[in-house]
Coordinates of C-alpha atoms and ligand atoms in Angstrom, one line a residue:
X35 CA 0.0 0.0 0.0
X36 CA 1.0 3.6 -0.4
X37 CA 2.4 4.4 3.2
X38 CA 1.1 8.0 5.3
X39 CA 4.0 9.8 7.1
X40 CA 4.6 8.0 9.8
X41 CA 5.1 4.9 8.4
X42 CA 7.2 6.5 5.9
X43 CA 9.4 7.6 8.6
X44 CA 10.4 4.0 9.2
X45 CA 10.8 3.2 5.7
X46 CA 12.8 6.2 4.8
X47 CA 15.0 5.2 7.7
X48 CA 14.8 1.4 6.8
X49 CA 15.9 2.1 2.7
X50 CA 19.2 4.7 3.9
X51 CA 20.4 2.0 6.0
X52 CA 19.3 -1.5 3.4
X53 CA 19.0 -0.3 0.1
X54 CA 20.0 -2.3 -2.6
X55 CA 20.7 -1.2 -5.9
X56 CA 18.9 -2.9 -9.1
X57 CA 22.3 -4.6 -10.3
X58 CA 22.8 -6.5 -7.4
X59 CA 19.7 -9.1 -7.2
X60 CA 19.8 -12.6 -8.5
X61 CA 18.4 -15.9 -7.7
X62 CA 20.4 -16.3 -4.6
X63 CA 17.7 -13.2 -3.4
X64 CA 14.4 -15.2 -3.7
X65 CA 12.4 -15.3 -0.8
X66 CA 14.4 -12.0 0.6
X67 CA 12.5 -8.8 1.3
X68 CA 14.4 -6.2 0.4
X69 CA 14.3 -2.2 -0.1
X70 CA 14.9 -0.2 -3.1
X71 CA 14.8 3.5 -4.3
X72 CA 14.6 4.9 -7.6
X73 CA 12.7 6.3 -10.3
X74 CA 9.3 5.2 -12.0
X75 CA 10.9 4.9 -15.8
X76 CA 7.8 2.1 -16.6
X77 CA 4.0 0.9 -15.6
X78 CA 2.3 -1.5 -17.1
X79 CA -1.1 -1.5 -15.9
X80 CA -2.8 -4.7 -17.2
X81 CA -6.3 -4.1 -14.5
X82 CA -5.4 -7.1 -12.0
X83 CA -1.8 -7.1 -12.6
X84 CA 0.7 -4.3 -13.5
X85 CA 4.1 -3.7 -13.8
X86 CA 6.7 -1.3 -13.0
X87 CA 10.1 -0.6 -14.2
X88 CA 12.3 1.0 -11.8
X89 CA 15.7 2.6 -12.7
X90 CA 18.3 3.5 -9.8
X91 CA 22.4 4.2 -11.0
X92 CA 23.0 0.4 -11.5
X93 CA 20.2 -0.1 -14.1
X94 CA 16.5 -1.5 -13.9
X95 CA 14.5 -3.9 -11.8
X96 CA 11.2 -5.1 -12.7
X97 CA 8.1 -5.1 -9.9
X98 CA 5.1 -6.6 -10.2
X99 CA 1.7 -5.6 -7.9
X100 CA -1.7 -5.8 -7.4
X101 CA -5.2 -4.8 -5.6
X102 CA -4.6 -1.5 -3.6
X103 CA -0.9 -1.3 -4.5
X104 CA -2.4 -0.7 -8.3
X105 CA -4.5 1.5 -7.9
X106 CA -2.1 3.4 -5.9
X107 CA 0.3 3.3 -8.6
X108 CA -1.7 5.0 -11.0
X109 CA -1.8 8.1 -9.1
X110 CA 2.1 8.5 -9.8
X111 CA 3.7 10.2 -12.8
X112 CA 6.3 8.5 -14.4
X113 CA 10.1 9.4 -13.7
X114 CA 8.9 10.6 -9.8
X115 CA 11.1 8.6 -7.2
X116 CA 9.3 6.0 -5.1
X117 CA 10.6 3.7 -2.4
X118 CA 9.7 0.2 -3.2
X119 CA 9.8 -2.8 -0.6
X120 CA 9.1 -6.6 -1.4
X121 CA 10.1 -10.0 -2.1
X122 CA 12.5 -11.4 -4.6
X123 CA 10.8 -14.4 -6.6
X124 CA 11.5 -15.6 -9.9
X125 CA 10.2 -14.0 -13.2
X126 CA 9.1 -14.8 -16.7
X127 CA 10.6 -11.5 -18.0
X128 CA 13.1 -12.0 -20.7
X129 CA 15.3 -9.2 -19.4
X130 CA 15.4 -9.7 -15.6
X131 CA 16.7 -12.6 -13.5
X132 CA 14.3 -11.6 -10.9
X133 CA 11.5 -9.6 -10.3
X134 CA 10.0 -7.9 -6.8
X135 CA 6.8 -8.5 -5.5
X136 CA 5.9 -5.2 -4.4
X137 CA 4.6 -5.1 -1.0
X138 CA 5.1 -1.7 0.1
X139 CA 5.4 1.8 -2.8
X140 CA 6.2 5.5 -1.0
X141 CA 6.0 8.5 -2.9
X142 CA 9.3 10.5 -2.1
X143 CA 9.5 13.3 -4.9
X144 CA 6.8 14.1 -7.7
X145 CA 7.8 14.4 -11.2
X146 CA 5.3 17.1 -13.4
X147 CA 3.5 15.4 -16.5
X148 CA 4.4 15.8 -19.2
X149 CA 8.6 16.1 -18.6
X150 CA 9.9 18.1 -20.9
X151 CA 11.7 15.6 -22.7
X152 CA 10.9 12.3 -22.6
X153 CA 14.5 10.5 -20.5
X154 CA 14.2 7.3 -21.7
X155 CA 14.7 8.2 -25.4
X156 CA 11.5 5.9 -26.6
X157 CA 10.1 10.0 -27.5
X158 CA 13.2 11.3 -29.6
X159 CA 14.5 15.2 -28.4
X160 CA 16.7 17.5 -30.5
X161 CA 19.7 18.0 -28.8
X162 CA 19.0 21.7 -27.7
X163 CA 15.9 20.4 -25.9
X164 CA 18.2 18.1 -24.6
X165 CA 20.4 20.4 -23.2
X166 CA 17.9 22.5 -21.9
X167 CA 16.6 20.1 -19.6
X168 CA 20.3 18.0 -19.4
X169 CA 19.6 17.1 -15.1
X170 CA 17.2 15.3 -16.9
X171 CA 19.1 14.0 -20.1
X172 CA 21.3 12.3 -17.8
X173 CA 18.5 9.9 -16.5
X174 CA 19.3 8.1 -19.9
X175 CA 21.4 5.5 -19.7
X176 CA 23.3 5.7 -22.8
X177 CA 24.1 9.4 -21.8
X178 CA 24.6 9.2 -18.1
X179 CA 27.4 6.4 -19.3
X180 CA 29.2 9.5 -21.5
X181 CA 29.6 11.1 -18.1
X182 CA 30.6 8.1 -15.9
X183 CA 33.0 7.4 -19.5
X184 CA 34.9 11.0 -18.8
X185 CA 35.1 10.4 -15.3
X186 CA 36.4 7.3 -15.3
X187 CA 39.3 8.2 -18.0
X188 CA 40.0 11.8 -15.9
X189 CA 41.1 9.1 -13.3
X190 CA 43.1 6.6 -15.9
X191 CA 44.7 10.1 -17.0
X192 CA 46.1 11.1 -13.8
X193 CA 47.0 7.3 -12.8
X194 CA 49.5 7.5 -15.9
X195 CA 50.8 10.8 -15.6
X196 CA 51.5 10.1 -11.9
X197 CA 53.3 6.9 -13.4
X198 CA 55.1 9.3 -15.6
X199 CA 56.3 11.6 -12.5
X200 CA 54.3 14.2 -13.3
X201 CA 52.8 16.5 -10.6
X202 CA 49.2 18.0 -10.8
X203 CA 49.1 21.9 -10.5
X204 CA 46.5 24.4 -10.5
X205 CA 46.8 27.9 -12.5
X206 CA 45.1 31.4 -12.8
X207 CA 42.3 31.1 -14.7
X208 CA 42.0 35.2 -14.1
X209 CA 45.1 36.0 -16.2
X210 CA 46.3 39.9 -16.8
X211 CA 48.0 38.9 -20.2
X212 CA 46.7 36.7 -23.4
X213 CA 48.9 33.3 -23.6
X214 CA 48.3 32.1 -26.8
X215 CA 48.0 35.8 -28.8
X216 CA 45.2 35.6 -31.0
X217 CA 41.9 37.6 -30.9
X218 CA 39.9 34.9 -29.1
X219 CA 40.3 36.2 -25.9
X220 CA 37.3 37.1 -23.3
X221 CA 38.4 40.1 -21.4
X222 CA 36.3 41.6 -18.4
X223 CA 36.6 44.6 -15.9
X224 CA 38.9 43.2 -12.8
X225 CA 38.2 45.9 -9.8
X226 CA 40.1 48.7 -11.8
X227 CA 42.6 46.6 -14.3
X228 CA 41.6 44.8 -17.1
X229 CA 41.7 40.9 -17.3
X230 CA 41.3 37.8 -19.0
X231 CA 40.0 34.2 -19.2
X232 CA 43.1 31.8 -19.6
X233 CA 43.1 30.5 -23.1
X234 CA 45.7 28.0 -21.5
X235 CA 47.9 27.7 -19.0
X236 CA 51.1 28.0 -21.3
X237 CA 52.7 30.1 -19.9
X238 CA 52.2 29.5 -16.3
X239 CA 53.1 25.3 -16.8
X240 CA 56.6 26.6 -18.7
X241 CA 57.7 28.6 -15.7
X242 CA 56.4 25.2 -13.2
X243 CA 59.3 23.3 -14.9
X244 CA 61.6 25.2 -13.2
X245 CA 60.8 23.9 -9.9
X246 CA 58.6 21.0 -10.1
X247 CA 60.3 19.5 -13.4
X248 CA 56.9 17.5 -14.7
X249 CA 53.7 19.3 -14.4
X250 CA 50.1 19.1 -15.7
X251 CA 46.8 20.3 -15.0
X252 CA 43.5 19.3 -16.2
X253 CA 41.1 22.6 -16.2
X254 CA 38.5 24.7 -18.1
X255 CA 40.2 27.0 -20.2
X256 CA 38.0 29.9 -22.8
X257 CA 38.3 30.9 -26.2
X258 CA 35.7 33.9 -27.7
X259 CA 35.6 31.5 -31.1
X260 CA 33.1 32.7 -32.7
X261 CA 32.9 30.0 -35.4
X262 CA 29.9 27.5 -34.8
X263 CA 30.9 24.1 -35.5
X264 CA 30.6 20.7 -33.4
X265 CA 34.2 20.5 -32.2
X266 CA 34.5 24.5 -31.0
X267 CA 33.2 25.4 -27.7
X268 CA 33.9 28.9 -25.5
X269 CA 34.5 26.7 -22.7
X270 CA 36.3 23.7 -22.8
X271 CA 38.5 21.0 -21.3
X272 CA 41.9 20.8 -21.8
X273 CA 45.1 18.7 -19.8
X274 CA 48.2 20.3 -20.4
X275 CA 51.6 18.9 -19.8
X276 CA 54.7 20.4 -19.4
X277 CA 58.2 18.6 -18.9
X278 CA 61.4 19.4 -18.6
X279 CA 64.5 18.1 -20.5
X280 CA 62.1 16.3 -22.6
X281 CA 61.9 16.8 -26.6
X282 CA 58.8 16.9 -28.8
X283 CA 59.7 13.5 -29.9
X284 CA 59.2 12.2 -26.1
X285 CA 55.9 14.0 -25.5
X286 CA 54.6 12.8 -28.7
X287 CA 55.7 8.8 -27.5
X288 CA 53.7 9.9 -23.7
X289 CA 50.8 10.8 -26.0
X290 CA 50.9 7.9 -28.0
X291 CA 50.9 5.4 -24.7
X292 CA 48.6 7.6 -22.7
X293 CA 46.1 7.1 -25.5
X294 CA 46.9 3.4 -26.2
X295 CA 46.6 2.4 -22.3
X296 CA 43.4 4.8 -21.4
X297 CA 41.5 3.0 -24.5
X298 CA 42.7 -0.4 -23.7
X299 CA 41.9 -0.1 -20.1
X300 CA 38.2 1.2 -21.5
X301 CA 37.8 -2.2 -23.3
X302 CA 38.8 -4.8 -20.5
X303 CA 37.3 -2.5 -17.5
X304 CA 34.8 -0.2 -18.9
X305 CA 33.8 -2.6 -21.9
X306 CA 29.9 -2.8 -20.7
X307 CA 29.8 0.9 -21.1
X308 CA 31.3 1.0 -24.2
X309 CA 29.3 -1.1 -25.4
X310 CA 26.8 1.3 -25.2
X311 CA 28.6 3.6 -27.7
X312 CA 28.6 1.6 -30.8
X313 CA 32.1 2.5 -31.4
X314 CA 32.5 0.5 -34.6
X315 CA 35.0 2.5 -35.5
X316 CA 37.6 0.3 -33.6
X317 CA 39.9 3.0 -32.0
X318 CA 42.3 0.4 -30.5
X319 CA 45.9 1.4 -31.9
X320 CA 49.0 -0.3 -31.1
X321 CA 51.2 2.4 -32.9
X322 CA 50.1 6.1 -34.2
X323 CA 52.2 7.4 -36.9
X324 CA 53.8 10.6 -37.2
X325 CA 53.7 12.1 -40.9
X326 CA 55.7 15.7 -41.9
X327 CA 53.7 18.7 -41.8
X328 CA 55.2 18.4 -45.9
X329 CA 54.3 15.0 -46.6
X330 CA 50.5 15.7 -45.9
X331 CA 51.1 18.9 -48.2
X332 CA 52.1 16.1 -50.9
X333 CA 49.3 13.9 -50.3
X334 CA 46.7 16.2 -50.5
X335 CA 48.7 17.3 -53.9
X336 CA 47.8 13.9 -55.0
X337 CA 44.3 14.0 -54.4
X338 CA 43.9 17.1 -55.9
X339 CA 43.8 19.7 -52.8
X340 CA 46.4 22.1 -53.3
X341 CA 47.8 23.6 -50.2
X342 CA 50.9 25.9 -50.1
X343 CA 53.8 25.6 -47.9
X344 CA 53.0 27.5 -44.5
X345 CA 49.5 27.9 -45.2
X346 CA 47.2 25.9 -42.3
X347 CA 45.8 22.9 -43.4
X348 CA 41.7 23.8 -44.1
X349 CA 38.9 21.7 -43.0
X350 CA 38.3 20.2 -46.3
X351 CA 42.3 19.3 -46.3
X352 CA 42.1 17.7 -42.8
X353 CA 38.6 15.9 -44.0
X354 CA 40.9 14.8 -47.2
X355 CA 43.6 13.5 -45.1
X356 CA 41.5 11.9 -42.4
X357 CA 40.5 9.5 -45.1
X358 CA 44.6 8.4 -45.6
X359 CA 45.2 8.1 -41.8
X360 CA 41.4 7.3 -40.7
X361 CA 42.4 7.0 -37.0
X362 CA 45.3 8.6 -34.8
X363 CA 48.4 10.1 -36.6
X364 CA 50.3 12.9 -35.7
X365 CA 51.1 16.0 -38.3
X366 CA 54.6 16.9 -37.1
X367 CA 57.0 19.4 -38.0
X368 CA 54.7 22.1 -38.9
X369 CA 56.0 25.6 -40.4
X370 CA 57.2 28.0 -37.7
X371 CA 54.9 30.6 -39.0
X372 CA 52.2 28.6 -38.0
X373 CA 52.6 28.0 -34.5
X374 CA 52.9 30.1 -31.3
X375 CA 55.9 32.3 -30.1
X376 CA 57.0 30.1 -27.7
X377 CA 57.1 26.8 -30.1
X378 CA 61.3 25.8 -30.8
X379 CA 62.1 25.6 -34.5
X380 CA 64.3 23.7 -36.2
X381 CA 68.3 24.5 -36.4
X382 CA 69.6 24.2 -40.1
X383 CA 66.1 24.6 -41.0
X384 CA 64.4 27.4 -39.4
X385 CA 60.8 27.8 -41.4
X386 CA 60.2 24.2 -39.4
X387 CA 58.6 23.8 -36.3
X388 CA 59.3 20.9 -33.4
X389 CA 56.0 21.1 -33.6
X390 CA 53.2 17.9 -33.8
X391 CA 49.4 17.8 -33.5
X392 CA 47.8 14.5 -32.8
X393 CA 44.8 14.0 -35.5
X394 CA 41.9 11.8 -35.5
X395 CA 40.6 11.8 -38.8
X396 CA 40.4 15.3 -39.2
X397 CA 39.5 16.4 -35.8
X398 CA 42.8 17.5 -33.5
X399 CA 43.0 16.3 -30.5
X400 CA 46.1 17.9 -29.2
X401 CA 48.8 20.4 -29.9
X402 CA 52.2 20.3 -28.6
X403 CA 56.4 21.0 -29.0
X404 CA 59.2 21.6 -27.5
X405 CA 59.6 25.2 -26.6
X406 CA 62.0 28.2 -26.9
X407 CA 64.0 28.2 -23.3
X408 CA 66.8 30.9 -24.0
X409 CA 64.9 34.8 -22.6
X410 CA 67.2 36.9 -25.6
X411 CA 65.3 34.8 -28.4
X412 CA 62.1 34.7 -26.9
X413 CA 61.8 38.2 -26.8
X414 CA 62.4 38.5 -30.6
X415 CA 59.8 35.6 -31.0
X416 CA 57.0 37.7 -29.6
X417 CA 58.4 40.8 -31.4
X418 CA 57.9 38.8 -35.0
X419 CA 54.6 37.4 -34.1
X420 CA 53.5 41.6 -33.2
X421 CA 53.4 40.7 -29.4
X422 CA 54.5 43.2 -26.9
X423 CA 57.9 41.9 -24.8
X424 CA 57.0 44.4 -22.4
X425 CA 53.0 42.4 -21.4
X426 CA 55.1 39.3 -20.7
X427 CA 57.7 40.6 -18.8
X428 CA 56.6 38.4 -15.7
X429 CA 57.4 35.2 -17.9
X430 CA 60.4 36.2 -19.5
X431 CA 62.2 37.2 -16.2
X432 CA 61.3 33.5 -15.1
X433 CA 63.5 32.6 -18.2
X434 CA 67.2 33.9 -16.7
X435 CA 66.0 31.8 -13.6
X436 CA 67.7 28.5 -15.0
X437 CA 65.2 28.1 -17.4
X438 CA 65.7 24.4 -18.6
X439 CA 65.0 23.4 -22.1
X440 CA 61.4 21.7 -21.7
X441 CA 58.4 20.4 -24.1
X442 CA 54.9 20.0 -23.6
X443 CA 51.2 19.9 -25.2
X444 CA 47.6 20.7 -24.4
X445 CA 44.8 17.5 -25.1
X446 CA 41.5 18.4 -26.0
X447 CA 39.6 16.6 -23.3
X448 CA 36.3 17.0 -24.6
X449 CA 37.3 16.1 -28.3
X450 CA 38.8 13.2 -27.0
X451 CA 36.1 12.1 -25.4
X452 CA 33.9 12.5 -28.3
X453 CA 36.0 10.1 -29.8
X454 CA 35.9 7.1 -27.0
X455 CA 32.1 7.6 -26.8
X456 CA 31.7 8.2 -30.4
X457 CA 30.1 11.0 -30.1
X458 CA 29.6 13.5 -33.1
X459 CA 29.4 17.1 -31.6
X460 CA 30.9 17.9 -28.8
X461 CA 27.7 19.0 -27.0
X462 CA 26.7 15.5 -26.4
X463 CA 29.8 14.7 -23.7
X464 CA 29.8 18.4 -22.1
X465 CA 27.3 18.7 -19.3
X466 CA 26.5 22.8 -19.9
X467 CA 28.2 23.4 -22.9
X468 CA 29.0 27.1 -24.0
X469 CA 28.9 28.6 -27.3
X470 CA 27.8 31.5 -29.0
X471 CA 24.3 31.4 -28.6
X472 CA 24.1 29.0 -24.9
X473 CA 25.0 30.6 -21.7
X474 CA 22.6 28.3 -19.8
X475 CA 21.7 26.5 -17.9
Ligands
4AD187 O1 45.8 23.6 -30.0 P1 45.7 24.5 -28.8 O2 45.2 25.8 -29.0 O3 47.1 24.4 -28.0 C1 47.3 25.1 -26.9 O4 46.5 25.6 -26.1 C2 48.8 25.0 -26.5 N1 49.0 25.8 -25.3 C3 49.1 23.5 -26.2 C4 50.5 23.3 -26.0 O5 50.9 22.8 -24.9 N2 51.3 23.6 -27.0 O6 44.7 23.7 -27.8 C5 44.9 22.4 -27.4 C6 43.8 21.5 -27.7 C7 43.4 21.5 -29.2 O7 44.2 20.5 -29.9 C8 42.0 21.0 -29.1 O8 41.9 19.6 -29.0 C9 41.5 21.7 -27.8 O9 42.6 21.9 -27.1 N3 40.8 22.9 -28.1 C10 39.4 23.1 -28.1 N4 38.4 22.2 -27.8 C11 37.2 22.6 -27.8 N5 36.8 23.9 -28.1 C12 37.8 24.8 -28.4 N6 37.4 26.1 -28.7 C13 39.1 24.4 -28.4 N7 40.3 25.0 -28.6 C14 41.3 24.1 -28.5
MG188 MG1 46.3 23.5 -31.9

């Protein structure tokens, strides 16, 4: 029956203290009464009989009532959370082991009818209306397990860059100078001074390798792009490294293993969750190649895109050579023009970069190089690239510290993600994604 206050008192006490979790019945239950909490995702009223579906973080259990408890029932919207209390006997259902003979239902939290999208996905949403109502969105398996999916590799992340000796920091994200140059800065009114968003933490993770040697940081970082597209966002996800004594080459192989072990781990511990994602695509690698900045120039030559030397390589040129290397490859060696102030070149040939970006098909994933370490020739570097010496004076002095020669790269945590979950647009794995037009919720 539907319980009044006081009984629900009891029971509220009873479920904190026994609750089980859908996942975790089986036949070794039967004949147990047990306590569950969770939300009314199905009922199946049949008149004598009916049937509820009820979903708590482990997945669905199936209960089954009658007389009073029915009735009951059928006051209740669907998706409210109810406390349910029975016995475990055996079922006919295809998809349980189990069912619950419901013997007991509270009411703890009313949902309105209609939701305004419909969380088990049976009623289709755009993916604005989606977003809109995402608290809700996340009630869906398939989407909650994007979010558990990110979580889970954050932590595989910072288990092999600890392995790695590097040390987690935290940076400014209130910055009084731009790091990366560029237009695509937000800027706001700081008590009297003028500040920024961090595009990055460049600057801040060059001048940690002076003291902590290996750093990184995983953080939000902001770019005013204006283009819309389903791989830009104003607000995104990056983890940075930073290392010194290391060369572009030896980022490039911590890339290539921290990507290799995160998605293997996926598949042995994580593979009922990826499952989930469809991800056809088979991203397992056991090796991603590194091709010249110059040799894409000459493939795309041969397929008819014609791209000159130190000109960026367009969207329809990365689409073009995503089709060559359909999975991860890195673009290495990239003109110096192209690249930031504080990216190395090459001795004997200075137009090159030791540079790389990792690529997935045409989507990069992550940016990186060893840098300029010597104060005299960074200070020309910003000069050529139309940068004031003078904003970065902070940084520079850091350089006549003992400044040692060091590499590093920023991953695109969200992009990447898209990729594990295969995911097309990058909305779909951030929880409150920014753009031009979405500032909530
Ligand atoms: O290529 P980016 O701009 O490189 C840097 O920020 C350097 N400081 C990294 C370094 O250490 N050299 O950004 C790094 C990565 C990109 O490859 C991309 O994956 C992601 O961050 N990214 C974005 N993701 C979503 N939305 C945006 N607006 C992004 N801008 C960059
Ligand atoms: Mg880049």
């Amino acid at each position: 029956m539907l319980l009044r206050s006081q009984e629900s008192n009891r029971l509220q006490h009873e479920y904190s203290m026994n609750r089980r979790f859908a996942s975790s019945i089986d036949k070794n239950h039967i004949g147990q009464n047990l306590t569950f909490i969770g939300w009314l995702e199905d009922f199946r009223d049949m008149g004598k009989i009916g049937f509820i579906s009820v979903r708590d973080m482990t997945g669905n259990f199936q209960g089954v009532l009658t007389g009073e408890l029915l009735s009951g029932l059928r006051e209740i919207p669907r998706q409210s959370v109810i406390v349910v209390n029975g016995t475990i006997q055996d079922t006919r259902a295809e998809n349980f082991q189990v069912e619950v003979r419901v013997e007991k239902v509270e009411l703890l939290s009313r949902a309105i009818n209609p939701l305004p999208i419909d969380p088990t996905g049976r009623v289709k949403s755009s993916l604005d209306n989606r977003l809109d109502s995402r608290a809700l969105d996340l009630r869906n398996f398939k989407i909650s397990n994007i979010f558990r999916t990110r979580s889970y590799v954050l932590h595989l992340i910072r288990k092999f860059l600890y392995s790695k000796m590097f040390v987690e920091v935290n940076t400014p994200k209130i910055i009084g100078t731009a790091t990366e140059g560029g237009a695509d800065l937000f800027g706001f009114e700081y008590f009297s001074k003028k500040a920024f968003l961090a595009q990055s933490p460049q600057l801040y993770k060059e001048q940690l390798t002076l003291g902590l040697e290996r750093v990184f940081e995983i953080s939000s970082y902001f770019r005013a792009e204006p283009s819309h597209t389903v791989r830009h966002l104003s607000e995104f996800v990056s983890v940075d490294l930073e290392a010194a004594f290391l060369q572009y080459g030896d980022i490039m192989d911590i890339v290539q293993d921290l990507i290799i072990s995160t998605i293997n781990d996926l598949y042995v511990h994580y593979d009922k969750q990826m499952a989930y994602f469809e991800n056809k695509q088979d991203i397992m690698v056991d090796k991603i190649p590194r091709i010249t900045y110059e040799k894409c120039l000459e493939d795309l030559k041969s397929l008819g895109e014609k791209i000159e030397f130190g000109d960026d390589l367009s969207d329809p040129a990365l689409k073009k050579l995503g089709e060559i290397y359909s999975k991860f490859y890195f673009i290495i060696d990239w003109p110096t023009k192209l690249k930031p102030f504080y990216i190395l070149e090459h001795d004997k040939k200075s137009e090159f970069s030791r540079s790389f970006d990792l690529q997935y098909g045409y989507l990069e994933i992550v940016s990186g190089g060893t840098r300029e370490h010597d104060s005299e020739r960074l200070k020309n570097k910003l000069l050529e690239k139309g940068l004031n010496p003078k904003s970065f004076s902070d940084h520079l002095q850091t350089f006549e510290w003992g400044m040692p020669p060091h590499s590093g790269c920023g991953l695109g945590f969200d992009r990447f993600i898209m990729i594990l979950t295969n995911s097309t647009n990058i909305r779909e794995v951030v929880l409150y994604p920014r753009d031009t037009e979405r500032l909530s919720p």
